[in-house]
CSV table of C-alpha atoms and ligand atoms in Angstrom, one decimal:
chain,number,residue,atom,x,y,z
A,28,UNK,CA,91.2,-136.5,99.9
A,29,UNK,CA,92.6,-133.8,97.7
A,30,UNK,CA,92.0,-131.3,100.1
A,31,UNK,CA,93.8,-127.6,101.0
A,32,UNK,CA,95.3,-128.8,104.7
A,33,UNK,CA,98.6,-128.3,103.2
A,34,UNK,CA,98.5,-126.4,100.1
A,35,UNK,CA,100.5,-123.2,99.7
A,36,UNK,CA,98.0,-120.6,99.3
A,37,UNK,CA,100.2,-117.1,99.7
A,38,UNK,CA,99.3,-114.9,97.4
A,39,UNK,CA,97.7,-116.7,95.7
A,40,UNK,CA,94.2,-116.2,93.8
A,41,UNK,CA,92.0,-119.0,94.9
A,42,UNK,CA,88.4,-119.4,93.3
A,43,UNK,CA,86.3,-121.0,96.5
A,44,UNK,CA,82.9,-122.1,94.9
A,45,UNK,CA,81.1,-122.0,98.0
A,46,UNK,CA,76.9,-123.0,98.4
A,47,UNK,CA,75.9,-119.3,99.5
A,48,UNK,CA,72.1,-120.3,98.7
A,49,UNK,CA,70.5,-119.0,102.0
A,50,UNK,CA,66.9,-117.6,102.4
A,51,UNK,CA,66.2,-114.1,102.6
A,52,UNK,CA,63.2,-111.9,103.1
A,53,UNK,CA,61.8,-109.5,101.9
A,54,UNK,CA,64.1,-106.8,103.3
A,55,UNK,CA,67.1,-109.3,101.4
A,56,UNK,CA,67.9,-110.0,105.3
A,57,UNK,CA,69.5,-113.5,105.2
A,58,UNK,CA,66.6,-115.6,107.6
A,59,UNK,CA,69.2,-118.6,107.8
A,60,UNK,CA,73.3,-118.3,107.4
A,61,UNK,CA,73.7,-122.1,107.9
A,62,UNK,CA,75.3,-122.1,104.6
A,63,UNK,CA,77.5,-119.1,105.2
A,64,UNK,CA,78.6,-120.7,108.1
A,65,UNK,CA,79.3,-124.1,106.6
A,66,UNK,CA,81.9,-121.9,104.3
A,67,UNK,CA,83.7,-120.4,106.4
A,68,UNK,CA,86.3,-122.9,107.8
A,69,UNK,CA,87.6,-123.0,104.3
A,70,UNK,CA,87.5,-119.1,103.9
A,71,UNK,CA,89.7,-118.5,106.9
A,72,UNK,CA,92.1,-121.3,106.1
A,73,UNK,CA,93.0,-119.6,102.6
A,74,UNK,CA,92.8,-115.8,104.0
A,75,UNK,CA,95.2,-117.1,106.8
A,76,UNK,CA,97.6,-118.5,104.6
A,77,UNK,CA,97.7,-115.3,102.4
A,78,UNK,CA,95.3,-116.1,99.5
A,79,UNK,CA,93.3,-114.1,97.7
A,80,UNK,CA,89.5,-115.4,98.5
A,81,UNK,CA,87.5,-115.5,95.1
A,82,UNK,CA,84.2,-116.5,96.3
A,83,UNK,CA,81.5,-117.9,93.6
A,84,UNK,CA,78.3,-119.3,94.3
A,85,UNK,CA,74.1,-119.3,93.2
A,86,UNK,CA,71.3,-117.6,94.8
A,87,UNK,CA,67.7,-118.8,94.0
A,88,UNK,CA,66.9,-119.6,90.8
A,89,UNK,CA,67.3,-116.1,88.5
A,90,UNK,CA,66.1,-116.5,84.7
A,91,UNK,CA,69.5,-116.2,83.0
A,92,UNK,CA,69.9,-112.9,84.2
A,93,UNK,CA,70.1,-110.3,86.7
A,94,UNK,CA,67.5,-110.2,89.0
A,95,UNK,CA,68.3,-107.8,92.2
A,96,UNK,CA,66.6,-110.7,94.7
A,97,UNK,CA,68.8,-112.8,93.7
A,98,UNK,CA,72.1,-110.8,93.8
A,99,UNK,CA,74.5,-112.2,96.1
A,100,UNK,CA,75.5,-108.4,97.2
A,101,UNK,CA,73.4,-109.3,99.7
A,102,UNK,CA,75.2,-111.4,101.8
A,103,UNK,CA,78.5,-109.6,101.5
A,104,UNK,CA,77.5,-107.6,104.9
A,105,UNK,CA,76.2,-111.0,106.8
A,106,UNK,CA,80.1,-112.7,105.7
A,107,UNK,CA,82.1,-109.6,106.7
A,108,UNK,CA,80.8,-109.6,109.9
A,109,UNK,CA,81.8,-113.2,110.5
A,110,UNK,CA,85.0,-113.3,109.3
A,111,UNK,CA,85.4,-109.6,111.0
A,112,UNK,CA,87.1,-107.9,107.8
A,113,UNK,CA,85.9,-106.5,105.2
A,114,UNK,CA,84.2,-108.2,101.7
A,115,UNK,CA,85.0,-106.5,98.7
A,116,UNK,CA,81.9,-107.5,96.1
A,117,UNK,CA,82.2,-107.7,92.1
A,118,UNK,CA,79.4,-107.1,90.3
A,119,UNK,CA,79.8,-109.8,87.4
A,120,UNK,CA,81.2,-113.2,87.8
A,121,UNK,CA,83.4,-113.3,84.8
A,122,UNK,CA,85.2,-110.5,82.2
A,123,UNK,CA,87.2,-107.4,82.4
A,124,UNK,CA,85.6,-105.5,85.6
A,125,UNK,CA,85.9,-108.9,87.7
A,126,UNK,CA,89.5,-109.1,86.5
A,127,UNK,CA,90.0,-105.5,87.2
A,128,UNK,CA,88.4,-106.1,91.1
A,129,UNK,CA,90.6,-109.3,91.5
A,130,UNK,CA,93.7,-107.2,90.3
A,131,UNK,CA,93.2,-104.7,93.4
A,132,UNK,CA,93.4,-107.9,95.4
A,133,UNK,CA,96.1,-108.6,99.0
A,134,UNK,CA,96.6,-110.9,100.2
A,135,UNK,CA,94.0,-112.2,102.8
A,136,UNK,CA,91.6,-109.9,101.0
A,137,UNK,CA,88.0,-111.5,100.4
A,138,UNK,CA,85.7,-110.6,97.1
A,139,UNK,CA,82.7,-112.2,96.3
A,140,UNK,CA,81.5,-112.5,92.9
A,141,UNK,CA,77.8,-112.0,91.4
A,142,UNK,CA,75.0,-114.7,91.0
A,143,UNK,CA,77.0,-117.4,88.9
A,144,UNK,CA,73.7,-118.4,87.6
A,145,UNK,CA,73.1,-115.0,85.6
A,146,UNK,CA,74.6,-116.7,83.1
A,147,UNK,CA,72.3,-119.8,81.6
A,148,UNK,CA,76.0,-121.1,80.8
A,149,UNK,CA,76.2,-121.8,84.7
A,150,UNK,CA,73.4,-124.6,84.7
A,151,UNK,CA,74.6,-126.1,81.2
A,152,UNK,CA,77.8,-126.4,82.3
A,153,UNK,CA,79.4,-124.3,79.4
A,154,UNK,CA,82.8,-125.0,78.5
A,155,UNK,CA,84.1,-121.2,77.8
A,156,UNK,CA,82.2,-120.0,80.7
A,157,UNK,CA,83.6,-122.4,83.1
A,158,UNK,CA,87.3,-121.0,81.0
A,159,UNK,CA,86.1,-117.8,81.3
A,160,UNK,CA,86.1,-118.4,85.2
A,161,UNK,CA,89.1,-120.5,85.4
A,162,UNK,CA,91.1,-117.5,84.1
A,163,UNK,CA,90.4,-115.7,87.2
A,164,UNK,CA,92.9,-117.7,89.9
A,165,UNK,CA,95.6,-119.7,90.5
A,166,UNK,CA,94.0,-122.5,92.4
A,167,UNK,CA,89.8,-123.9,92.7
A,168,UNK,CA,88.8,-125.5,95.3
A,169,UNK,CA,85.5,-127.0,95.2
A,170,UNK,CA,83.4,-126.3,98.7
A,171,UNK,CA,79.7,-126.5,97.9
A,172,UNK,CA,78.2,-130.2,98.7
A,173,UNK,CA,74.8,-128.7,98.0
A,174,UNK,CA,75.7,-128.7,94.3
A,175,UNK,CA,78.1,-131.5,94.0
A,176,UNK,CA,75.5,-134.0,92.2
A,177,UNK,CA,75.2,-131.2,89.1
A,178,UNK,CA,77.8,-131.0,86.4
A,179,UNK,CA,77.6,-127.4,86.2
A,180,UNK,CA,80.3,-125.1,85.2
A,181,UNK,CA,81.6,-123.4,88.4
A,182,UNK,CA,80.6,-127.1,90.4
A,183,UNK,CA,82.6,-130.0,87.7
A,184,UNK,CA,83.3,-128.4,84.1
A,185,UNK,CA,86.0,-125.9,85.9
A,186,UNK,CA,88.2,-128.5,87.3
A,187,UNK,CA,89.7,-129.5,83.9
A,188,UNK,CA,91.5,-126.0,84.1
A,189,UNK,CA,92.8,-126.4,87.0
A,190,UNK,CA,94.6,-130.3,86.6
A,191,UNK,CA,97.2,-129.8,89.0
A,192,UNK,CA,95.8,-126.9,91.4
A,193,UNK,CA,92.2,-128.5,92.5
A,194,UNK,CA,91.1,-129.2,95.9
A,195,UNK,CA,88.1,-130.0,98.0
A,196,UNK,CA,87.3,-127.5,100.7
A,197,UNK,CA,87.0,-128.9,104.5
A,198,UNK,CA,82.9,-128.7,104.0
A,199,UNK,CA,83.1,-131.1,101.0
A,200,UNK,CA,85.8,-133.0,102.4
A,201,UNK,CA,84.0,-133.7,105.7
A,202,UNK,CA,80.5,-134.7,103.8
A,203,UNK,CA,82.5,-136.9,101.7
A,204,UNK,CA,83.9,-138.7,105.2
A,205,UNK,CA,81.2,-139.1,106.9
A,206,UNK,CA,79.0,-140.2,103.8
A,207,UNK,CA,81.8,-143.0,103.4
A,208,UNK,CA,82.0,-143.5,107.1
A,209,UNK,CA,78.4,-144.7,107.5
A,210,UNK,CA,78.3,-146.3,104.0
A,211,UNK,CA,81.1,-148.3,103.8
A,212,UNK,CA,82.1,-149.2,107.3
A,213,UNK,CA,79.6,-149.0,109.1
A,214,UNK,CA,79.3,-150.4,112.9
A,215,UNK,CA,76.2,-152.5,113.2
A,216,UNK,CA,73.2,-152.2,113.5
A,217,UNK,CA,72.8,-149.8,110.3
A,218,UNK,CA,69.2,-148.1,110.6
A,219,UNK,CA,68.1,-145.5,108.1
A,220,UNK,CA,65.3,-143.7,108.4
A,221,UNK,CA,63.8,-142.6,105.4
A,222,UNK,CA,60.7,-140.1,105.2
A,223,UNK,CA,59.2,-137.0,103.8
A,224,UNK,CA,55.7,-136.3,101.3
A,225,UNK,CA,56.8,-138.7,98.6
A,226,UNK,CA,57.9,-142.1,97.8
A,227,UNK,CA,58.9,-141.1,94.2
A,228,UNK,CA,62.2,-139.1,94.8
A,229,UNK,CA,63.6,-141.7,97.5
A,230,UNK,CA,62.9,-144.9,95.9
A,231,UNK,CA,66.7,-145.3,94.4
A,232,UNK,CA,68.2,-144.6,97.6
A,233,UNK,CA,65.3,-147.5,99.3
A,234,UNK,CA,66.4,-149.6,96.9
A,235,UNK,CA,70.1,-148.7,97.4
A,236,UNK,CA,70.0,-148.8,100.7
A,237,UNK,CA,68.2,-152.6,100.6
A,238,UNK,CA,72.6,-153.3,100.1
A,239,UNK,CA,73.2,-151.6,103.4
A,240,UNK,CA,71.5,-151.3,106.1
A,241,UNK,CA,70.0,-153.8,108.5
A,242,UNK,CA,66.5,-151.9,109.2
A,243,UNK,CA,64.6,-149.4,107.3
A,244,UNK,CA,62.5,-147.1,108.8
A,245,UNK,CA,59.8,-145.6,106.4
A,246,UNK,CA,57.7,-142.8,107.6
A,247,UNK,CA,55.9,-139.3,106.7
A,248,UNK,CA,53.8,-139.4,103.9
A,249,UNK,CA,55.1,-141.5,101.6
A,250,UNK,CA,54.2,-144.3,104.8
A,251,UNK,CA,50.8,-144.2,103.9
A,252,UNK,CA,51.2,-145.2,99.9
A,253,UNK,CA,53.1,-148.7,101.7
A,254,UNK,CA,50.1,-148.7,103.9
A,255,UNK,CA,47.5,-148.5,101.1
A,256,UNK,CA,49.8,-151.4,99.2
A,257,UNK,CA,48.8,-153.6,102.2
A,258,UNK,CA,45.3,-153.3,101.5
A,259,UNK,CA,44.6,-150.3,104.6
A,260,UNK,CA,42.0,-147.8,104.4
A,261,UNK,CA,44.3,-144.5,104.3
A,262,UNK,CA,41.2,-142.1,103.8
A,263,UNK,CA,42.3,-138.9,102.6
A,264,UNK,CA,45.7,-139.7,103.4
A,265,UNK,CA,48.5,-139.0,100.4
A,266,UNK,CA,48.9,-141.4,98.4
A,267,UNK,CA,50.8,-142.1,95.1
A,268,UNK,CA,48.5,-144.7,93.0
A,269,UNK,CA,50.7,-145.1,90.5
A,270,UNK,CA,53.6,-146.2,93.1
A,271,UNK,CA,51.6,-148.8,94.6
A,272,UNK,CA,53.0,-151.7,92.9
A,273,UNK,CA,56.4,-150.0,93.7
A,274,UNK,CA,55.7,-150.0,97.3
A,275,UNK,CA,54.4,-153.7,97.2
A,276,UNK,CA,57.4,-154.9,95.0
A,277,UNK,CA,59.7,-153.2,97.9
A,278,UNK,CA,58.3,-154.6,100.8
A,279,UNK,CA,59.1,-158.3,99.4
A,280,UNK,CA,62.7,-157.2,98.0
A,281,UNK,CA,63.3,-156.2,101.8
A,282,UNK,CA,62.2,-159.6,102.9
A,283,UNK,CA,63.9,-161.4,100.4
A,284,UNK,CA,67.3,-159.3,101.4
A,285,UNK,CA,66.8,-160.1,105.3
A,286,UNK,CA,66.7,-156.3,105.8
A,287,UNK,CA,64.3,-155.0,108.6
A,288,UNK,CA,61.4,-152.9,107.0
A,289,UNK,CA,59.8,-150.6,109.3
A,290,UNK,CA,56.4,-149.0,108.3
A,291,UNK,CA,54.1,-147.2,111.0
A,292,UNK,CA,51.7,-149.7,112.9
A,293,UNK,CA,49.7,-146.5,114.0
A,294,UNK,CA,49.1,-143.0,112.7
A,295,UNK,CA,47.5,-139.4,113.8
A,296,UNK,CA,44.8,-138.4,111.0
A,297,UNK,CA,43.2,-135.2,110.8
A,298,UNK,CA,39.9,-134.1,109.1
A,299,UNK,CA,41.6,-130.9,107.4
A,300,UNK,CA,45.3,-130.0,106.7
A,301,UNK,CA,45.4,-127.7,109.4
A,302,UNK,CA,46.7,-127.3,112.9
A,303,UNK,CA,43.5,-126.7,114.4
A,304,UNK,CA,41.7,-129.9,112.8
A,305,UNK,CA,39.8,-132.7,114.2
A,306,UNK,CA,42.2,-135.1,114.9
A,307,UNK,CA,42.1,-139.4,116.3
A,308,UNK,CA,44.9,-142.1,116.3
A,309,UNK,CA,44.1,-145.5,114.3
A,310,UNK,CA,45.5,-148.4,113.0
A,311,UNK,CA,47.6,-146.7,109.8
A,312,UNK,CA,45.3,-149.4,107.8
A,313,UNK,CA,42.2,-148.2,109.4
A,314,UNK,CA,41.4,-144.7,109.1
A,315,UNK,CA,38.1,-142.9,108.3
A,316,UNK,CA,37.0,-141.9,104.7
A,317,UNK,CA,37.0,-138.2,105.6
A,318,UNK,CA,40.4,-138.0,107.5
A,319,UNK,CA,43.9,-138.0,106.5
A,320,UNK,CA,47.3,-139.0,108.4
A,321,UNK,CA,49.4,-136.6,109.0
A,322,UNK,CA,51.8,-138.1,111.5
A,323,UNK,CA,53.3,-141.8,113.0
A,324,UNK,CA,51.2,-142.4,116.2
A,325,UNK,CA,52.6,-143.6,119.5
A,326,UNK,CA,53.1,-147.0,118.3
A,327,UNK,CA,55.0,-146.6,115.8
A,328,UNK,CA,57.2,-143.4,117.8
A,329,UNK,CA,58.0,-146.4,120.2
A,330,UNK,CA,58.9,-149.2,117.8
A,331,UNK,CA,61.5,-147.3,116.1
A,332,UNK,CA,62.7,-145.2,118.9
A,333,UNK,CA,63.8,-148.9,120.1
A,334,UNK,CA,65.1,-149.8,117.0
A,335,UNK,CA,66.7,-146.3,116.6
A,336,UNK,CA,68.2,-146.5,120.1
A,337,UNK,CA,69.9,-149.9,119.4
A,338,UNK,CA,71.7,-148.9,116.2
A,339,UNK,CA,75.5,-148.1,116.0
A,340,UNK,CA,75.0,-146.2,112.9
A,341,UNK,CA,71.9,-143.7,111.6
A,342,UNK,CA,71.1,-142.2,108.5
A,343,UNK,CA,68.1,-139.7,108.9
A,344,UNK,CA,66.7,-138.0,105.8
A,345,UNK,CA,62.7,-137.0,105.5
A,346,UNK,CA,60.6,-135.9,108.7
A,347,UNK,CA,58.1,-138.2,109.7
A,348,UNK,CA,55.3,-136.6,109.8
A,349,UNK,CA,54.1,-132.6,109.3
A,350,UNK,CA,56.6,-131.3,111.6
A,351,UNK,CA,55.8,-127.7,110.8
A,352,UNK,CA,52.5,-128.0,112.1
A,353,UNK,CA,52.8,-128.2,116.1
A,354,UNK,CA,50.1,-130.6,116.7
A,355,UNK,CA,52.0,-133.3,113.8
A,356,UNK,CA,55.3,-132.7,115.0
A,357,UNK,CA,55.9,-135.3,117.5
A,358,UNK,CA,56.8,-138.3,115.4
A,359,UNK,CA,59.4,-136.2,113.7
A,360,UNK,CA,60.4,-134.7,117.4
A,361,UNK,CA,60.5,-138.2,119.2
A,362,UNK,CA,62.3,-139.8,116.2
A,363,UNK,CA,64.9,-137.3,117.0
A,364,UNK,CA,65.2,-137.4,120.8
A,365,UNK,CA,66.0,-141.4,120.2
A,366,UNK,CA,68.8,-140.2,117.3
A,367,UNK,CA,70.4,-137.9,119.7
A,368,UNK,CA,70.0,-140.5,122.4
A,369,UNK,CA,71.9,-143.2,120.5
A,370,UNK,CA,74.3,-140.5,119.3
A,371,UNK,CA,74.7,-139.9,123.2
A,372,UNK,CA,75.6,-143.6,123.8
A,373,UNK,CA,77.9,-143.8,120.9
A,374,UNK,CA,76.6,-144.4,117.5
A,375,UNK,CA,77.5,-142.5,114.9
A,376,UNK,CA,74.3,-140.2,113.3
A,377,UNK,CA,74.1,-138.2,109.9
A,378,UNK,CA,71.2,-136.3,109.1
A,379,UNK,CA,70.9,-134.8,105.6
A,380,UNK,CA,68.0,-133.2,103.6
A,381,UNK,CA,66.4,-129.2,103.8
A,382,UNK,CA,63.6,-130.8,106.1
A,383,UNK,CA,64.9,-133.3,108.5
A,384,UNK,CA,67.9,-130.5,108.9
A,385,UNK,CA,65.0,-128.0,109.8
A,386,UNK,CA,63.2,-130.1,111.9
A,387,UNK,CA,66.4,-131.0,113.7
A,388,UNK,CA,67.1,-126.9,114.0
A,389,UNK,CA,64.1,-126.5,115.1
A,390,UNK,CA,63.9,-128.9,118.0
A,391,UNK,CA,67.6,-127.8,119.1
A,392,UNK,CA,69.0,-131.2,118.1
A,393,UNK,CA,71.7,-129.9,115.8
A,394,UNK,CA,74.9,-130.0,118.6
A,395,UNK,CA,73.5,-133.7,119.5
A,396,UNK,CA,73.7,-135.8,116.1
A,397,UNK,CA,77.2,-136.5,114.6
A,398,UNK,CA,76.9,-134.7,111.2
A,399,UNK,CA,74.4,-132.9,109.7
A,400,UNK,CA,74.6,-132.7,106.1
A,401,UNK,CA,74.4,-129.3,104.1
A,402,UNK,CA,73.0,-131.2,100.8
A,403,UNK,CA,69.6,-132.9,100.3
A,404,UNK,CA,69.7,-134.1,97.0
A,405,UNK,CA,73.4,-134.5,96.9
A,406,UNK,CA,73.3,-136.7,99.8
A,407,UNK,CA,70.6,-138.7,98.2
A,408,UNK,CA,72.4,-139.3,95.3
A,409,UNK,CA,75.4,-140.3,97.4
A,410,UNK,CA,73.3,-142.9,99.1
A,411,UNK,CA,72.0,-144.4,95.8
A,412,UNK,CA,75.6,-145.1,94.8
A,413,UNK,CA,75.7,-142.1,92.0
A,414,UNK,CA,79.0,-140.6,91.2
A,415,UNK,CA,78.7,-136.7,92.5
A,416,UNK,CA,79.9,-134.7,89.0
A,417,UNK,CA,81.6,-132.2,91.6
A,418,UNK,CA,83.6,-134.4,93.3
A,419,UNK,CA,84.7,-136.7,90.3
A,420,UNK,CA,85.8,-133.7,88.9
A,421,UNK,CA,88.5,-133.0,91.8
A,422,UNK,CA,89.7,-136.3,91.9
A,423,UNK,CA,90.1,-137.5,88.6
A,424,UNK,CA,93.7,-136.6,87.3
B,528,LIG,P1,60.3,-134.1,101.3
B,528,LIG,O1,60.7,-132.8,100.7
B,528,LIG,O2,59.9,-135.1,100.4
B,528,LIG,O3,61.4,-134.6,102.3
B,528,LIG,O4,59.0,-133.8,102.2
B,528,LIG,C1,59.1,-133.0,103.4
B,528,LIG,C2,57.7,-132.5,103.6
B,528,LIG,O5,56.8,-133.7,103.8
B,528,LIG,C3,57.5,-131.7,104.9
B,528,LIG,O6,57.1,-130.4,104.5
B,528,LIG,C4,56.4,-132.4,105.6
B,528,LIG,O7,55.4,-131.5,106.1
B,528,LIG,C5,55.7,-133.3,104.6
B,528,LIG,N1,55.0,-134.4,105.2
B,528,LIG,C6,55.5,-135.3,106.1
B,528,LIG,N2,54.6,-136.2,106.4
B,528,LIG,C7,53.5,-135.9,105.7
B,528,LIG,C8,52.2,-136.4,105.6
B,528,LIG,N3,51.8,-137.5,106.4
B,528,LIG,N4,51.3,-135.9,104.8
B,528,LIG,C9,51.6,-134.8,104.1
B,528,LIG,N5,52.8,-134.2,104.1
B,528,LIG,C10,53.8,-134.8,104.9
């Protein structure tokens, strides 16, 4: 891996694109610095070697120009307080006032640049915006795994500038490792455990991961289209009628690969999508007309836990049930408690995507799994065997 370990960064101007896409409210208060934090082992490697910290990143999703919610200003106040010195922030990403704010640069100095994506060019991946950037420093290094499956200009197009001076930050490095540690040598048994509303964005990686692993855990609500493909009543349950031939096709591929599918025997249905509902536990096949599941039942929390508890190696990405509601959350919680136990007794466990990451904040599981992945849909796209434009970039000569 191309990375900056031993890179000589003194004095130097070093363009970080780091993933500085955190929440805020309404006050602009950043509600979760997760990403900040993931940066900063990168930050303080180059400011400690004497670099010049040019950081670029998005925020939300402006409309091709300035918006003041989406200005990264705000974060400048959360960063210096965490790397305890002071930020210096440029109001434009590219041209002759960034240049000028660069030039008053020391070494060790930090600036962070405006919204990249006030410029459309950002998300088309424009090749004299991405020059524009490159013109700024000396050396890139690529840090933000949350954008790494786009081939936008600050994330891929960029690298081409910089042929001999590119490297992967320790964020994008360490995704990279442990993405390739579970995929390609994996200690056996290999369970993932795939959930989440929908079967329509996972069912590349399913398939992909057919290759891998040797069980498949399906749950949340993509669960009950499978369970509807078997002929069960699923009520009001969702359901994706136009993936039921999908979900048919995949239970036979998985028995025709000798890979253990795992879909929930049992499931807790409510008569509203509420907290506060009417709620029994049925057969996942057999539940009332007028109710809906909105978690795995007891059954099924057992049957994987044991599964889950015998594996060497874990992939985790979708909750398995409507974690955000208190009385739905237990599937999703218990699922969790036999990750971290297995963790415990030495498997190696890498949880990716915004939910399962929440839920696994949430439940104070995050010190207890082996990695936890800072990019949903990058991941994903890992797992489905798709090149990652931001990483190609960096190591293609
Ligand atoms: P995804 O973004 O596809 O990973 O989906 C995550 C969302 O799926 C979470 O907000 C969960 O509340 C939701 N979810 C999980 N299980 C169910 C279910 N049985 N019915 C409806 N939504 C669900």
């Amino acid at each position: 891996m191309k990375n900056i370990q031993d890179v000589s960064l003194e004095g130097k101007r070093v363009l970080i694109r780091v993933d500085f896409n955190v929440p805020l409210d309404e006050h602009f208060n950043i509600t979760d610095n997760s990403r900040i934090l993931a940066a900063l082992p990168t930050i303080k490697k180059v400011i400690s070697c004497g670099g010049k910290a040019i950081l670029m990143s998005h925020l939300g999703r402006p409309k091709d120009s300035f918006e003041e919610k989406f200005s990264l200003k705000h974060i400048v106040k959360q960063l210096s307080k965490l790397i305890d010195r002071t930020v210096a922030f440029s109001s434009d990403c590219i041209g002759e006032s960034t240049t000028a704010d660069i030039s008053k640069m020391e070494n060790g100095d930090v600036l962070v640049l405006e919204n990249l994506r006030f410029y459309k060019e950002e998300k088309l991946g424009g090749l004299k915006f991405a020059k524009q950037l490159s013109e700024l420093a000396d050396i890139y290094i690529n840090d933000a795994f949350g954008t790494a499956h786009r081939a936008h200009a600050s994330t891929a197009i960029i690298a081409d500038y910089f042929p001999n001076t590119k490297y992967f930050g320790f964020l994008l490095s360490g995704e990279i490792e442990s993405l390739e540690k579970a995929l390609t040598t994996p200690k056996r048994p290999f369970t993932a455990i795939i959930g989440g509303a929908k079967i329509s964005g996972k069912i590349d990686v399913i398939k992909s991961l057919f290759d891998k692993v040797d069980n498949l855990i399906i749950g949340g609500g993509m669960a009950y289209t499978f369970a509807k493909a078997c002929s069960g009543n699923i009520g009001k349950s969702l359901v994706e009628e136009e993936k039921i031939a999908l979900a048919k096709q995949l239970i036979e591929d998985a028995k025709n690969r000798g890979v253990n599918l795992l879909l929930p025997s049992d499931s807790v249905n409510a008569n509203d999508f509420k907290n506060d509902a009417n709620t029994n536990i049925t057969d996942i096949k057999n539940i009332a007309d007028e109710y809906m599941g909105l978690d795995i039942g007891p059954e099924s929390i057992a049957s994987f836990s044991s599964i889950i508890k015998n594996s060497k190696t874990i992939i985790w990405n979708g909750p398995m049930g409507v974690f955000e509601m208190e009385n739905f959350c237990k599937g999703t919680k218990e699922i969790g408690e036999a990750i971290c136990e297995a963790t415990e007794n030495g498997a190696f466990s890498l949880v990716g995507g915004g939910d399962s990451v929440a839920a696994v904040k949430k439940f104070g599981f995050a010190d207890k799994v082996s990695y936890i992945s800072t990019g949903g849909g990058a991941m994903l796209e890992y797992l489905e065997g798709k090149e990652l434009p931001g990483v190609v970039a960096i190591q293609k000569s």
